[in-house]
Every structure is written in C-alpha cells, then in structure tokens.
Coordinates of C-alpha atoms in Angstrom, one line a residue:
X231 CA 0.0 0.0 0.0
X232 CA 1.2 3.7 -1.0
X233 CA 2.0 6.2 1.5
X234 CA 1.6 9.5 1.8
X235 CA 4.2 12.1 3.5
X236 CA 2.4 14.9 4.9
X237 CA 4.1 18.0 6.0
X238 CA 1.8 20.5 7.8
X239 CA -0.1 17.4 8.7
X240 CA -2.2 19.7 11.3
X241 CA -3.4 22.5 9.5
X242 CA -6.2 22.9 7.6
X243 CA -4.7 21.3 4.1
X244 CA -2.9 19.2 6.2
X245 CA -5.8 17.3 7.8
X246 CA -7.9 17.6 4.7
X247 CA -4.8 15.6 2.7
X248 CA -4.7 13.2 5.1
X249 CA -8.5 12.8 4.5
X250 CA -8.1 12.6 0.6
X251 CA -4.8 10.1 1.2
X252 CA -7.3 7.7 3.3
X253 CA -9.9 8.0 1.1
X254 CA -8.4 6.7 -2.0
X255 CA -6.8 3.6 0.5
X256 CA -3.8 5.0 0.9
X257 CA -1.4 5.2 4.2
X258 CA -0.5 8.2 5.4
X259 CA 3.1 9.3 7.4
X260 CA 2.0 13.1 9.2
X261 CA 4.7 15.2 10.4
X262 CA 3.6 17.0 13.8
X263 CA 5.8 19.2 15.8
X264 CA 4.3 18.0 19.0
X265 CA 1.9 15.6 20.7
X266 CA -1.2 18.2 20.7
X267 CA -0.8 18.7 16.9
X268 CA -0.8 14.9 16.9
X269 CA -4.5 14.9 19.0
X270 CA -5.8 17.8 17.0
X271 CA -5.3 15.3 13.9
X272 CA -7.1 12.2 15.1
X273 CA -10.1 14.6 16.4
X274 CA -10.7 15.8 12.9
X275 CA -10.3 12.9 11.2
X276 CA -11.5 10.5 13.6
X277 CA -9.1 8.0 14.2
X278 CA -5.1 7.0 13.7
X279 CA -6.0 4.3 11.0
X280 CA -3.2 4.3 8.6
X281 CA -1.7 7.1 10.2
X282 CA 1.7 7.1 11.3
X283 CA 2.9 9.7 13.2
X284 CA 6.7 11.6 13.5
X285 CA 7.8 14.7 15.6
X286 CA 10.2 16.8 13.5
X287 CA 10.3 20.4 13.1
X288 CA 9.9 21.4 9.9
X289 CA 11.1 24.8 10.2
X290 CA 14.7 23.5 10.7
X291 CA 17.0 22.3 7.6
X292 CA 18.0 18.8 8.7
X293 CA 14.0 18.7 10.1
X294 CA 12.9 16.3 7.3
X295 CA 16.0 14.8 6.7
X296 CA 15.9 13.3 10.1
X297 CA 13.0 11.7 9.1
X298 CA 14.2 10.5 5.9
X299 CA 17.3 8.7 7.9
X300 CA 14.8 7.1 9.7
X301 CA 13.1 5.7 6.7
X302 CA 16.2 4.6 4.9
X303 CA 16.8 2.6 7.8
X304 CA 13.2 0.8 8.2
X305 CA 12.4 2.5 11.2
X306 CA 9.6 4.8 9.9
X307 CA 7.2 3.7 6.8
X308 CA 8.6 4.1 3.0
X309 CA 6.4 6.9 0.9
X310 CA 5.8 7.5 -2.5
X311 CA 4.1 10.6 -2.6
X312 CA 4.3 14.2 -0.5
X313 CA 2.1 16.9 0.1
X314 CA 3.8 20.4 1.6
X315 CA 0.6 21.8 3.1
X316 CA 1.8 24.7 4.5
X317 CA -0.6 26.4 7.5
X318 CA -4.0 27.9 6.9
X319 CA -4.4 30.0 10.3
X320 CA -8.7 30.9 9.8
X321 CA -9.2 32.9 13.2
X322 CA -6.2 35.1 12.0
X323 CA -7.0 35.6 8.6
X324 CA -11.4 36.2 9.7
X325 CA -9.5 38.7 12.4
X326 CA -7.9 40.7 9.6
X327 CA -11.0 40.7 7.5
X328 CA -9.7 38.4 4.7
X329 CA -12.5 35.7 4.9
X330 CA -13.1 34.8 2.2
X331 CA -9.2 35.1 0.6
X332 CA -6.4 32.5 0.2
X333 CA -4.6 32.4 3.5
X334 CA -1.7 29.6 2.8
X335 CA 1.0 30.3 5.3
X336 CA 1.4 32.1 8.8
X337 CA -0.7 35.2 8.3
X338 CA 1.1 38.6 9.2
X339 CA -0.8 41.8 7.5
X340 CA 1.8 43.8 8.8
X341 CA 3.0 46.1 6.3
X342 CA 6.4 45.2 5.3
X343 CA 7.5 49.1 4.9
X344 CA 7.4 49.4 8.2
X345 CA 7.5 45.5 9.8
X346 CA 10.4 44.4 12.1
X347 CA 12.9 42.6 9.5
X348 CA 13.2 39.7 12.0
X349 CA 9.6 39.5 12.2
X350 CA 9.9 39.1 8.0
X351 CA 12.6 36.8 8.5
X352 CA 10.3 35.3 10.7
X353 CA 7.1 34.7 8.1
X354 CA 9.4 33.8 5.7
X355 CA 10.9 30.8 7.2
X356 CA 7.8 29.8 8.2
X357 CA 6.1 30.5 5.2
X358 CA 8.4 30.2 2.4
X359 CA 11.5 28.5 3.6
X360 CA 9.8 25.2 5.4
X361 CA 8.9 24.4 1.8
X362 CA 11.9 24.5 0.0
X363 CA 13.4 21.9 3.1
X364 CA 10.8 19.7 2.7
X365 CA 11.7 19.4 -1.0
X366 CA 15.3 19.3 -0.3
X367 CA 15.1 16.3 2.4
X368 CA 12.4 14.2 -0.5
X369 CA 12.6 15.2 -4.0
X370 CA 15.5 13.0 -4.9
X371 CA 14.6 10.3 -2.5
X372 CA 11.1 9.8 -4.7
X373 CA 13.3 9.6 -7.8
X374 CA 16.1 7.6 -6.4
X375 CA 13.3 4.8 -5.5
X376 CA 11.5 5.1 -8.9
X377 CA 8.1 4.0 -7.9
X378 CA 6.0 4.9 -11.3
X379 CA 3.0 7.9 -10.1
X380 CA 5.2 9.4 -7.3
X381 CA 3.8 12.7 -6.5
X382 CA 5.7 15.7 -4.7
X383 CA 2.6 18.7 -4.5
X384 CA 2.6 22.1 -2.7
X385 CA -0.4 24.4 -2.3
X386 CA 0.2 28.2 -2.7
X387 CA -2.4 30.5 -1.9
X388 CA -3.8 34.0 -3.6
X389 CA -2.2 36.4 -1.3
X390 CA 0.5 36.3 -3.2
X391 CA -1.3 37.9 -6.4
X392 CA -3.5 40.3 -4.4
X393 CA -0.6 41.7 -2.4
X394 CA -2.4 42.4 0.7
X395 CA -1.0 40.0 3.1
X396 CA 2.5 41.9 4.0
X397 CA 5.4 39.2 4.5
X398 CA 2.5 36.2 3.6
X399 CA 2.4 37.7 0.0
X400 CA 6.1 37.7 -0.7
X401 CA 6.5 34.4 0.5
X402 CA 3.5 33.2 -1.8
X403 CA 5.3 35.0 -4.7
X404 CA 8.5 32.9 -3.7
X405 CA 6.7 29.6 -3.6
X406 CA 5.1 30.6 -7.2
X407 CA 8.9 30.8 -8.9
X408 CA 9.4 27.5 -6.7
X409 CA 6.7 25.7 -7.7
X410 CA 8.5 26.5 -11.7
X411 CA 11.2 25.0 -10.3
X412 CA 9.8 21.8 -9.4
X413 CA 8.1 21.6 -12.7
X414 CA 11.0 21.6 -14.0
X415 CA 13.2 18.9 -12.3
X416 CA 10.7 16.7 -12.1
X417 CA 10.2 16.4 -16.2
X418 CA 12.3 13.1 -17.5
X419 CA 11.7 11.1 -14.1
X420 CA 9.0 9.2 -12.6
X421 CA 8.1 11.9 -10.0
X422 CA 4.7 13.8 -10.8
X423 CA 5.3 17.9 -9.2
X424 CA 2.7 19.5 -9.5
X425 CA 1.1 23.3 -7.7
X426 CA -2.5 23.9 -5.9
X427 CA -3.2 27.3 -5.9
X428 CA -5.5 27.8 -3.4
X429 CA -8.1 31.1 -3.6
X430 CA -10.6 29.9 -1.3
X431 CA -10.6 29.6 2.4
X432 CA -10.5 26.1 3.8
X433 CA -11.3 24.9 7.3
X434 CA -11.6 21.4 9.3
X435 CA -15.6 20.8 9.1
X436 CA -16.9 21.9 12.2
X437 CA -15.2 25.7 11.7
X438 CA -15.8 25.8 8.2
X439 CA -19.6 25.0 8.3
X440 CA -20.1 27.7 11.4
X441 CA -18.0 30.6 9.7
X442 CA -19.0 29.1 6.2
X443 CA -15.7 28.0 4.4
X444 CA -15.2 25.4 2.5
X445 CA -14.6 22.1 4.6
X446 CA -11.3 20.2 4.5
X447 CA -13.7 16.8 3.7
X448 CA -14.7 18.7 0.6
X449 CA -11.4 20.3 -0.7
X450 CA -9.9 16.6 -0.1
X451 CA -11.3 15.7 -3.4
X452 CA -8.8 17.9 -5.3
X453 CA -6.1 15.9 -4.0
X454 CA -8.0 12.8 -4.5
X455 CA -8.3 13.4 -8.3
X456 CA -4.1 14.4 -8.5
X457 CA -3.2 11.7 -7.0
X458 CA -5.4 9.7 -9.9
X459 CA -4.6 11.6 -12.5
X460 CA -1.3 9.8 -13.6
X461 CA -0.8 12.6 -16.6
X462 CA -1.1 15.4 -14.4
X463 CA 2.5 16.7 -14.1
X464 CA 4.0 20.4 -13.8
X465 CA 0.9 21.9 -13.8
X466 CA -0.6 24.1 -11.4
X467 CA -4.1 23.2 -10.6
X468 CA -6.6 26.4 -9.7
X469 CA -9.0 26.1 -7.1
X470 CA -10.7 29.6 -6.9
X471 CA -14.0 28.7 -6.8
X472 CA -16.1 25.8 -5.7
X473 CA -16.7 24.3 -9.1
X474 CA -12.8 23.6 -10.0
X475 CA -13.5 21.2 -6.4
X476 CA -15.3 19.3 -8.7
X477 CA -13.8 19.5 -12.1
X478 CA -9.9 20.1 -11.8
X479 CA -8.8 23.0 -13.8
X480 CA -5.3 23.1 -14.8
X481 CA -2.6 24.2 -17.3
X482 CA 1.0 23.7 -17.4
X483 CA 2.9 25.4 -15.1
X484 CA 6.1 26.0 -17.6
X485 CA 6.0 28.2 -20.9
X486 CA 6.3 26.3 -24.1
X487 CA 10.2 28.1 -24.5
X488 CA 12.4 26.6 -25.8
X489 CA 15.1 27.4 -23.2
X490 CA 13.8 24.6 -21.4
X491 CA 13.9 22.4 -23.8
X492 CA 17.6 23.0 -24.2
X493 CA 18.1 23.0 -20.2
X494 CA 16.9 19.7 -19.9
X495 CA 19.0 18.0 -23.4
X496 CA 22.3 20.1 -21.5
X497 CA 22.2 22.6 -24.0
X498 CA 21.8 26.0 -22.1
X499 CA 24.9 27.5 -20.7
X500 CA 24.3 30.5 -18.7

C-alpha cells in the first residue's frame, strides 16, 4: 500500500490531505511538531488508522532529513508521494477581515514598509522557507526509488497575487517561482510535481460550516483526483471557486520556451 508524507499534517490542508490520502486507500506518514498537533489530527479525522505519526520540526534544515534517515533505515514507513501543506491559520485571517481570501501560510498583514525585518525573516521561514526543506530532504529520494506515479505537490495561496498580506504575500510569490522549479526537475523522471493554488478559504468541518468555508472533507477531493490523475504533471491546478472542487482546472505550469527544452537535453549555458 502507497503512503503519503504529509508536511503541515495539522493544519487545515494538512488534515484535509490526510483525509483525501485515506480515502483513496492510501497510508499516510504526518509530520507534527508535537503531541497536541498529533490529537488535533485524530479529532478531525476521527481515528489513527493508517496514520503514522513523526515529531520533527519542519522549520529547521536537517527537520525532514531526520525523518528520511529514519526511513532509509526501516524505522519509519517508505512513501511515494508528499504533500507540503503549509498552514491555513482561519481565526487570524477572519480577524484581519480576509475571509473569504487564500490564506496559505502564517498570516502577518503587517505592512512590510514598516514590519520588524526579523519579524519578516520570521514569516518567511515559516512561510516560504519550510517548503523548500521539505523538497530538499524528498525530491531525490522519490526519484532515487523510482516508484511509477510518485507525487511531490505544494499548495500556494492567492495572497501572493492580491498583495495584501504583507510578508505572507512575498512568501507566496517565492513559492510561485518554486513551484516552476519543481516543474522543471521533475520532467524526465518518474516523480509527478505539480502546484495547488488555493483562492478559497478552507477549514476542518466543524469551523468551516459555522464561519461558512469550504470544509477540509470537501477540498480533499482535489487531491484525490491528482493523485489519480497519472498525466497530471508540472501543472498548477486552480482552485478559486467551488466548481474547480469538482472539475480540476489546470494548465502547465512552464511556458512552451524553448530554453527549457535545451536546459533539460544540457544545451543552455548561462
């Protein structure tokens, strides 16, 4: 049986991966900084079945690659696919008035003219930086072990188009050039990248049905159709409305240039 690596495993995307990985019977290995983020996860998604889960923070470098020496060596599950679901933080982002907004990462409306430059440092480790680790640490391990339909997927959020969430915006931004990145290395092997931009608010059930958001259980179904779709690769996949939940709507994350043609064939010098 396929597992599923989950970094952010409690947030909002987190839990509602972990709900899409379960429903189309898959295992599922969370990341959790700490025993409570471990409880908050079984509550939502009401038990540990096929759940195993690790303490690591994910904010560190070597975070993930902890856990990957701990694979390599039998003691924690193999994976084939991982999802970097980032934090959704709804109480903050209702609080600033951005209900009904993408808020993927930690929310800070702060304007960055005049924000402390730790506290930016700050939102963008968090953010921006906890993403690029999490590929670092797995990317090559999902090629090295050449399972056919591995997945590596990342969910970006609409702040970073609207420019209205301070530090949160930037770091979207980032994750947008990343995300080409991925699409790029991931052409030529058996690993499936592919993006999740995320313009829609989504909440575990029982906060999205009283503040009316769309419920983790519902946006799980987005994942559930990547993870099927086996000729779904560099692409970013737009979820801004509640009808691309039920009909994916993609295109390819990469202009047709042919700069990357010649990247990939060794060609490109710069």
């Amino acid at each position: 049986m396929e597992t599923v690596l989950v970094v952010g495993a409690s947030g909002n995307i987190g839990i509602s991966t972990i709900l899409a990985a379960r429903n189309t019977g898959r295992n599922v290995m969370a990341v959790v900084r700490n025993a409570a983020a471990q409880d908050k996860i079984v509550r939502h998604v009401g038990s540990r079945d096929g759940i195993t889960f690790v303490q690591a923070d994910v904010t560190q470098a070597d975070g993930l690659k902890r856990v990957l020496e701990q694979v390599k060596t039998g003691r924690l599950p193999d994976f084939q696919h991982v999802y970097a679901a980032g934090e959704c933080r709804v109480t903050a982002a209702m609080a600033c008035g951005l209900t009904r907004d993408a808020i993927v990462g930690t929310l800070n409306c702060e304007k960055v003219s005049t924000m402390d430059i730790e506290t930016f440092h700050q939102v963008m480790r968090l953010s921006c930086e906890a993403n690029i680790y999490a590929y670092n640490a797995t990317f090559q391990y999902l090629i090295e072990q050449g399972k056919p339909n591995s997945t590596w997927t990342i969910i970006t959020g609409g702040l970073g188009d609207l420019g209205i969430g301070g530090a949160v915006s930037i770091a979207q931004g980032a994750l947008f050039a990343f995300a080409g990145v991925g699409a790029y290395e991931c052409m030529r092997t058996n690993v499936r990248f592919n993006e999740v931009y995320l313009a829609l608010q989504v909440a575990v059930d029982d906060v999205a049905v009283k503040n009316k958001l769309v419920k983790a259980s519902r946006f799980a179904q987005v994942y559930e159709r990547i993870l099927d779709r086996k000729d779904l690769k560099s692409a970013r996949v737009y979820v801004e409305n509640e009808r691309d939940i039920d009909h994916l709507r993609f295109e390819k994350k990469l202009p047709d240039s042919p700069l990357v043609k010649m990247a990939l064939d060794g060609d490109l010098h710069l």
